[in-house]
Short mmCIF file of C-alpha atoms and ligand atoms in Angstrom, two decimals:
data_model
loop_
_atom_site.label_atom_id
_atom_site.label_comp_id
_atom_site.label_asym_id
_atom_site.label_seq_id
_atom_site.Cartn_x
_atom_site.Cartn_y
_atom_site.Cartn_z
CA MET B 9 0.00 0.00 0.00
CA THR B 10 1.40 3.42 -0.93
CA ILE B 11 1.43 6.33 1.53
CA ARG B 12 -1.34 7.95 -0.50
CA GLU B 13 -3.49 4.83 -0.23
CA GLN B 14 -2.92 4.76 3.54
CA LEU B 15 -4.00 8.41 3.80
CA GLU B 16 -7.09 7.71 1.71
CA ALA B 17 -8.00 4.76 3.94
CA ARG B 18 -7.58 6.97 7.01
CA GLU B 19 -10.01 9.50 5.51
CA GLU B 20 -12.62 6.77 5.12
CA GLU B 21 -12.26 5.74 8.75
CA TYR B 22 -12.07 9.18 10.27
CA LEU B 23 -14.02 11.74 8.22
CA SER B 24 -17.74 12.55 8.55
CA PRO B 25 -20.14 10.57 6.33
CA TYR B 26 -20.88 13.91 4.64
CA ALA B 27 -17.22 14.64 3.81
CA THR B 28 -15.83 14.40 0.28
CA LEU B 29 -13.36 11.52 0.15
CA SER B 30 -10.25 11.92 -1.99
CA ARG B 31 -10.71 8.41 -3.36
CA ARG B 32 -14.20 9.27 -4.62
CA SER B 33 -13.18 12.39 -6.55
CA ARG B 34 -14.86 12.75 -9.93
CA GLY B 35 -11.35 13.20 -11.29
CA ARG B 36 -9.33 15.66 -13.32
CA GLU B 37 -9.98 17.37 -16.65
CA ARG B 38 -7.28 15.18 -18.17
CA GLU B 39 -6.48 11.84 -16.62
CA GLU B 40 -3.01 11.46 -15.10
CA ALA B 41 -1.09 9.05 -12.87
CA GLN B 42 -1.68 9.37 -9.11
CA CYS B 43 1.03 10.62 -6.73
CA ASP B 44 2.42 7.94 -4.41
CA ILE B 45 2.38 10.27 -1.39
CA ARG B 46 -0.43 12.80 -1.73
CA PRO B 47 -4.17 12.23 -2.26
CA VAL B 48 -5.73 14.28 -5.07
CA PHE B 49 -6.93 17.35 -3.13
CA GLN B 50 -3.62 17.73 -1.29
CA ARG B 51 -1.92 17.68 -4.66
CA ASP B 52 -4.32 20.33 -6.02
CA ARG B 53 -3.61 22.54 -3.01
CA ASP B 54 0.13 22.31 -3.79
CA ARG B 55 -0.37 23.07 -7.48
CA ILE B 56 -2.26 26.25 -6.62
CA LEU B 57 0.29 27.33 -4.02
CA HIS B 58 3.11 26.97 -6.56
CA CYS B 59 1.42 28.78 -9.46
CA LYS B 60 2.36 32.29 -10.59
CA SER B 61 -1.14 33.74 -10.20
CA PHE B 62 -1.00 32.85 -6.50
CA ARG B 63 2.19 34.82 -5.95
CA ARG B 64 0.72 37.87 -7.66
CA LEU B 65 -2.07 38.04 -5.05
CA LYS B 66 0.38 39.76 -2.73
CA GLN B 67 0.22 42.94 -4.80
CA LYS B 68 -3.48 43.04 -5.47
CA THR B 69 -5.91 45.23 -3.56
CA GLN B 70 -8.40 43.72 -1.15
CA VAL B 71 -10.53 46.81 -0.42
CA PHE B 72 -8.20 49.71 0.26
CA LEU B 73 -6.48 50.90 -2.91
CA LEU B 74 -2.69 51.01 -2.89
CA PRO B 75 -2.60 51.07 0.89
CA LYS B 76 0.18 53.10 2.40
CA GLY B 77 0.38 51.11 5.64
CA ASP B 78 1.99 47.72 5.97
CA HIS B 79 -0.86 46.22 7.98
CA TYR B 80 -3.79 46.40 5.57
CA ARG B 81 -4.99 43.19 3.98
CA THR B 82 -4.01 42.37 0.44
CA ARG B 83 -5.67 39.75 -1.73
CA LEU B 84 -3.04 37.28 -0.51
CA THR B 85 -3.57 37.79 3.22
CA HIS B 86 -7.34 37.74 2.61
CA THR B 87 -6.89 34.34 0.93
CA LEU B 88 -4.86 33.03 3.87
CA GLU B 89 -7.43 34.24 6.41
CA VAL B 90 -10.23 32.59 4.41
CA SER B 91 -8.20 29.40 4.37
CA GLN B 92 -7.65 29.54 8.13
CA ASN B 93 -11.37 30.05 8.92
CA ALA B 94 -12.36 27.32 6.50
CA ARG B 95 -9.86 24.82 7.86
CA THR B 96 -10.93 25.47 11.45
CA ILE B 97 -14.53 24.74 10.49
CA ALA B 98 -13.68 21.74 8.29
CA LYS B 99 -11.49 20.16 10.96
CA ALA B 100 -14.16 20.54 13.64
CA LEU B 101 -16.81 19.04 11.35
CA ARG B 102 -14.45 16.26 10.17
CA LEU B 103 -14.71 17.39 6.55
CA ASN B 104 -11.87 17.16 4.03
CA GLU B 105 -9.40 19.88 5.07
CA ASP B 106 -7.24 19.44 1.98
CA LEU B 107 -10.21 20.08 -0.31
CA VAL B 108 -11.28 23.13 1.67
CA GLU B 109 -7.75 24.53 1.62
CA ALA B 110 -7.31 23.96 -2.12
CA ILE B 111 -10.56 25.81 -2.88
CA ALA B 112 -9.59 28.60 -0.46
CA LEU B 113 -6.16 29.18 -1.99
CA GLY B 114 -7.63 29.18 -5.52
CA HIS B 115 -10.89 31.05 -5.01
CA ASP B 116 -9.62 34.57 -5.78
CA LEU B 117 -6.89 33.80 -8.35
CA GLY B 118 -8.99 35.55 -11.01
CA HIS B 119 -9.37 38.75 -9.04
CA THR B 120 -8.40 41.87 -10.96
CA PRO B 121 -5.98 44.59 -9.86
CA PHE B 122 -7.67 47.27 -7.68
CA GLY B 123 -10.24 44.91 -6.17
CA HIS B 124 -13.84 45.49 -7.09
CA ALA B 125 -12.98 48.66 -9.03
CA GLY B 126 -11.03 46.50 -11.48
CA GLU B 127 -13.83 43.98 -11.66
CA LYS B 128 -16.36 46.72 -12.35
CA ALA B 129 -14.17 48.14 -15.14
CA LEU B 130 -13.69 44.81 -16.92
CA ASN B 131 -17.35 44.02 -16.54
CA ARG B 132 -18.20 47.33 -18.18
CA VAL B 133 -16.01 46.79 -21.23
CA TYR B 134 -16.52 43.02 -21.42
CA HIS B 135 -18.50 40.51 -19.34
CA PHE B 136 -16.46 39.64 -16.31
CA SER B 137 -16.84 38.18 -12.84
CA HIS B 138 -13.95 37.13 -10.66
CA ASN B 139 -15.22 33.66 -9.75
CA VAL B 140 -15.56 32.67 -13.42
CA GLN B 141 -12.14 34.18 -14.05
CA SER B 142 -10.61 32.21 -11.14
CA LEU B 143 -11.82 29.04 -12.85
CA ARG B 144 -10.38 30.25 -16.18
CA VAL B 145 -7.03 30.84 -14.52
CA VAL B 146 -6.75 27.28 -13.24
CA GLU B 147 -8.20 25.73 -16.41
CA ARG B 148 -6.94 27.89 -19.28
CA VAL B 149 -4.38 30.50 -18.25
CA GLU B 150 -1.87 29.01 -15.82
CA LYS B 151 1.12 26.97 -17.04
CA GLN B 152 1.36 28.75 -20.39
CA GLY B 153 -2.28 28.07 -21.13
CA ARG B 154 -2.29 24.36 -20.23
CA GLY B 155 -4.01 24.93 -16.86
CA LEU B 156 -3.36 23.16 -13.56
CA ASN B 157 -5.56 20.16 -14.37
CA LEU B 158 -7.33 20.23 -11.00
CA THR B 159 -10.04 17.88 -9.75
CA TRP B 160 -13.72 18.53 -10.44
CA GLU B 161 -14.46 19.23 -6.74
CA VAL B 162 -11.83 21.99 -6.44
CA ARG B 163 -13.00 23.64 -9.68
CA ASP B 164 -16.64 23.44 -8.55
CA GLY B 165 -15.75 25.11 -5.23
CA ILE B 166 -13.82 27.90 -6.96
CA LEU B 167 -16.58 28.63 -9.49
CA ASN B 168 -19.36 28.60 -6.88
CA HIS B 169 -17.71 30.52 -4.04
CA LYS B 170 -19.66 33.74 -4.44
CA THR B 171 -22.80 34.51 -2.42
CA ALA B 172 -25.22 33.34 -5.11
CA GLY B 173 -23.21 30.19 -5.91
CA ASN B 174 -24.23 26.68 -4.96
CA PRO B 175 -21.21 24.40 -4.50
CA HIS B 176 -21.87 20.67 -4.73
CA THR B 177 -19.67 19.61 -1.77
CA LEU B 178 -19.95 20.57 1.90
CA GLU B 179 -16.31 21.65 1.69
CA GLY B 180 -17.28 24.12 -1.05
CA LYS B 181 -20.10 25.42 1.14
CA VAL B 182 -17.70 25.83 4.09
CA LEU B 183 -15.42 27.86 1.86
CA ARG B 184 -18.20 30.11 0.57
CA LEU B 185 -19.28 31.00 4.10
CA SER B 186 -15.69 31.34 5.37
CA ASP B 187 -14.93 33.84 2.60
CA LYS B 188 -17.80 36.03 3.75
CA ILE B 189 -16.90 35.68 7.44
CA ALA B 190 -13.28 36.60 6.65
CA TYR B 191 -13.93 39.71 4.57
CA ILE B 192 -16.64 41.16 6.79
CA ASN B 193 -14.32 40.94 9.79
CA HIS B 194 -11.00 41.94 8.27
CA ASP B 195 -12.45 44.74 6.14
CA MET B 196 -14.00 46.15 9.33
CA ASP B 197 -10.64 45.85 11.07
CA ASP B 198 -8.94 47.70 8.18
CA ALA B 199 -11.69 50.34 8.12
CA ILE B 200 -11.05 51.04 11.81
CA ARG B 201 -7.30 51.07 11.13
CA GLY B 202 -7.86 53.60 8.33
CA GLY B 203 -9.97 55.90 10.50
CA ILE B 204 -13.11 55.40 8.38
CA LEU B 205 -15.07 53.96 11.30
CA THR B 206 -14.72 53.35 14.99
CA GLU B 207 -15.89 50.30 16.87
CA GLU B 208 -18.68 52.41 18.44
CA ASP B 209 -20.15 53.22 14.99
CA ILE B 210 -21.30 49.61 14.61
CA PRO B 211 -24.97 49.45 15.69
CA ALA B 212 -25.42 48.16 19.25
CA GLU B 213 -27.91 45.44 18.17
CA ILE B 214 -25.29 43.90 15.90
CA ARG B 215 -22.59 44.05 18.56
CA GLY B 216 -25.03 42.59 21.11
CA VAL B 217 -25.26 39.41 19.05
CA LEU B 218 -21.80 39.17 17.47
CA GLY B 219 -19.47 40.81 20.00
CA ASN B 220 -17.54 44.00 20.64
CA SER B 221 -14.35 43.48 18.66
CA CYS B 222 -13.29 41.87 15.38
CA LYS B 223 -11.82 39.01 17.36
CA GLU B 224 -15.08 38.37 19.27
CA ARG B 225 -17.20 38.59 16.14
CA LEU B 226 -14.99 36.18 14.21
CA ASN B 227 -15.10 33.79 17.12
CA THR B 228 -18.93 34.01 17.38
CA MET B 229 -19.45 33.36 13.67
CA VAL B 230 -17.04 30.43 13.40
CA HIS B 231 -18.45 28.78 16.53
CA ASP B 232 -21.99 29.30 15.31
CA VAL B 233 -21.30 27.58 11.97
CA ILE B 234 -19.65 24.62 13.70
CA ILE B 235 -22.36 24.12 16.34
CA ASN B 236 -25.20 24.35 13.81
CA SER B 237 -23.59 22.18 11.12
CA MET B 238 -22.22 19.37 13.31
CA ASP B 239 -23.22 15.98 11.86
CA GLN B 240 -25.55 17.66 9.37
CA PRO B 241 -25.61 17.27 5.59
CA GLU B 242 -25.48 21.06 5.23
CA ILE B 243 -23.51 24.09 6.40
CA ARG B 244 -25.55 26.68 8.23
CA MET B 245 -25.65 29.31 10.94
CA SER B 246 -28.31 29.99 13.57
CA GLU B 247 -30.95 32.42 12.38
CA ARG B 248 -29.94 34.99 15.00
CA VAL B 249 -26.25 35.07 14.11
CA GLU B 250 -26.89 34.89 10.38
CA LYS B 251 -29.27 37.86 10.57
CA ALA B 252 -26.74 39.89 12.57
CA MET B 253 -24.02 38.96 10.08
CA GLN B 254 -26.18 40.11 7.14
CA GLU B 255 -26.86 43.38 8.96
CA LEU B 256 -23.16 43.86 9.57
CA ARG B 257 -22.52 43.17 5.88
CA ARG B 258 -25.09 45.78 4.88
CA PHE B 259 -23.55 48.21 7.35
CA MET B 260 -20.16 47.57 5.72
CA PHE B 261 -21.57 48.23 2.25
CA ASP B 262 -23.11 51.53 3.34
CA ASN B 263 -20.19 52.75 5.41
CA VAL B 264 -17.02 51.16 4.04
CA TYR B 265 -17.36 49.70 0.54
CA LEU B 266 -19.28 52.73 -0.75
CA ASN B 267 -17.67 55.30 1.55
CA PRO B 268 -16.25 58.19 -0.53
CA LYS B 269 -13.18 58.41 1.72
CA ALA B 270 -12.27 54.77 1.10
CA LYS B 271 -13.43 54.77 -2.48
CA GLY B 272 -12.29 58.24 -3.52
CA GLU B 273 -9.66 56.82 -5.82
CA GLU B 274 -11.88 54.11 -7.21
CA ASP B 275 -13.12 56.01 -10.26
CA LYS B 276 -9.53 56.64 -11.31
CA ALA B 277 -8.77 52.93 -11.02
CA VAL B 278 -11.86 52.05 -13.10
CA HIS B 279 -10.82 54.56 -15.76
CA MET B 280 -7.27 53.23 -15.85
CA ILE B 281 -8.34 49.59 -16.34
CA GLU B 282 -10.82 50.57 -19.07
CA GLN B 283 -8.11 52.52 -20.90
CA LEU B 284 -5.69 49.61 -20.64
CA PHE B 285 -8.34 47.24 -22.00
CA GLU B 286 -9.04 49.42 -25.02
CA TYR B 287 -5.36 49.96 -25.69
CA TYR B 288 -4.49 46.26 -25.63
CA VAL B 289 -7.48 45.34 -27.83
CA LYS B 290 -6.08 47.75 -30.45
CA HIS B 291 -2.47 46.64 -29.91
CA LEU B 292 -2.64 42.89 -29.50
CA GLU B 293 1.02 42.65 -30.53
CA LEU B 294 1.95 44.02 -27.08
CA LEU B 295 0.63 40.91 -25.32
CA PRO B 296 3.10 38.27 -24.12
CA GLN B 297 3.54 35.27 -26.45
CA GLN B 298 1.40 32.94 -24.32
CA TYR B 299 -1.62 35.19 -24.85
CA LEU B 300 -0.97 35.53 -28.57
CA ASP B 301 -0.81 31.74 -28.82
CA ALA B 302 -4.15 31.46 -26.98
CA MET B 303 -5.72 33.54 -29.75
CA SER B 304 -5.45 30.61 -32.20
CA ASP B 305 -8.16 28.82 -30.17
CA PRO B 306 -11.47 29.79 -31.84
CA ASP B 307 -13.19 29.75 -28.41
CA ASN B 308 -11.08 32.74 -27.34
CA SER B 309 -12.13 36.18 -28.54
CA ARG B 310 -9.47 38.91 -28.54
CA GLU B 311 -11.45 40.68 -25.77
CA GLN B 312 -11.37 37.53 -23.64
CA ILE B 313 -7.62 37.20 -24.03
CA VAL B 314 -7.04 40.86 -23.13
CA CYS B 315 -9.28 40.34 -20.09
CA ASP B 316 -7.19 37.33 -19.05
CA TYR B 317 -4.04 39.39 -19.26
CA ILE B 318 -5.34 42.48 -17.44
CA ALA B 319 -7.14 40.48 -14.72
CA GLY B 320 -3.82 38.81 -13.95
CA MET B 321 -1.95 42.09 -13.42
CA THR B 322 -0.94 43.30 -9.97
CA ASP B 323 -1.95 46.87 -9.00
CA SER B 324 1.59 48.14 -9.51
CA TYR B 325 2.05 46.44 -12.88
CA ALA B 326 -1.22 47.97 -14.14
CA VAL B 327 -0.01 51.44 -13.08
CA LYS B 328 3.35 50.82 -14.74
CA LYS B 329 1.71 49.81 -18.03
CA PHE B 330 -0.68 52.77 -17.88
CA GLU B 331 2.27 55.14 -17.46
CA GLU B 332 4.11 53.46 -20.28
CA PHE B 333 1.20 53.90 -22.72
CA PHE B 334 -0.34 57.18 -21.61
CA VAL B 335 2.21 59.33 -19.74
CA PRO B 336 5.03 61.00 -21.72
CA GLU B 337 8.48 59.83 -20.64
CA SER B 338 9.69 63.11 -19.17
CA TRP B 339 6.66 63.39 -16.86
CA LYS B 340 7.12 60.03 -15.16
CA ILE B 341 8.39 60.32 -11.65
MG1 MG E 23 -12.49 36.05 -1.42
#
């Protein structure tokens, strides 16, 4: 018996009857030989961690554009916090931690530079949403266009991670909820750090249910998911905590995500991404070879390929390209 087979057997003995077993995976896009050490989802997690798109997350905005402080979240630290929440929940519920972690590390790979401003811009000039793009990255963009050849369960979790999505595995559902729990709490923490809000601005009814600090609220939400989902074929929260969490999310939308102080630079970012898109569509020859090669596939429109390229840019690379195309040499600082 190989080490992988031993690990798979251990999953069958130990995990919840509702967990997704590595041995029962629906498989990869293209069949390939199994690893002798790692079960499939562990291997997928490693593939995502080693890919270039993952490393670029460190220079992509979470909410606050080009933050000046060192302690604001980036898309990378958001991803790691999502992964931590999701693994805590999955471990407690005896679900497949490797699957949850693989989905977590991959879920935002398709996020644009400048957070939702970038997404809005690409959606205006082309149809774009970051969850679909994350799937495109792992299937069609990474590894010079060959993709990472991940399992069906990981791809399903990545595609369906947004609020309206409906993942087919409990691990995917854990991830979807953990993403929301993570961003509500850390975006609030960053908003307080940035002086946009104070703890006391959060309505007392919400704090009465969830707690009086980011730490307390995170703890309440994670506990609530675990207690209410234990030995159940679904992932859910109590009505009381879920309602308070939705109210906190609405409060965040009104006071942080749409706050002019936080979002003052957003219109400039939208404009910049739109300009870059139009410029590249007219000057396809400026794209790297991999993207030019992808154009020979009749399924890929030139707009789609330009979207792939721009969505993959870090904030700083997008600014650099914008300066290169639109700012005369002598005016660059
Ligand atoms: Mg996310």
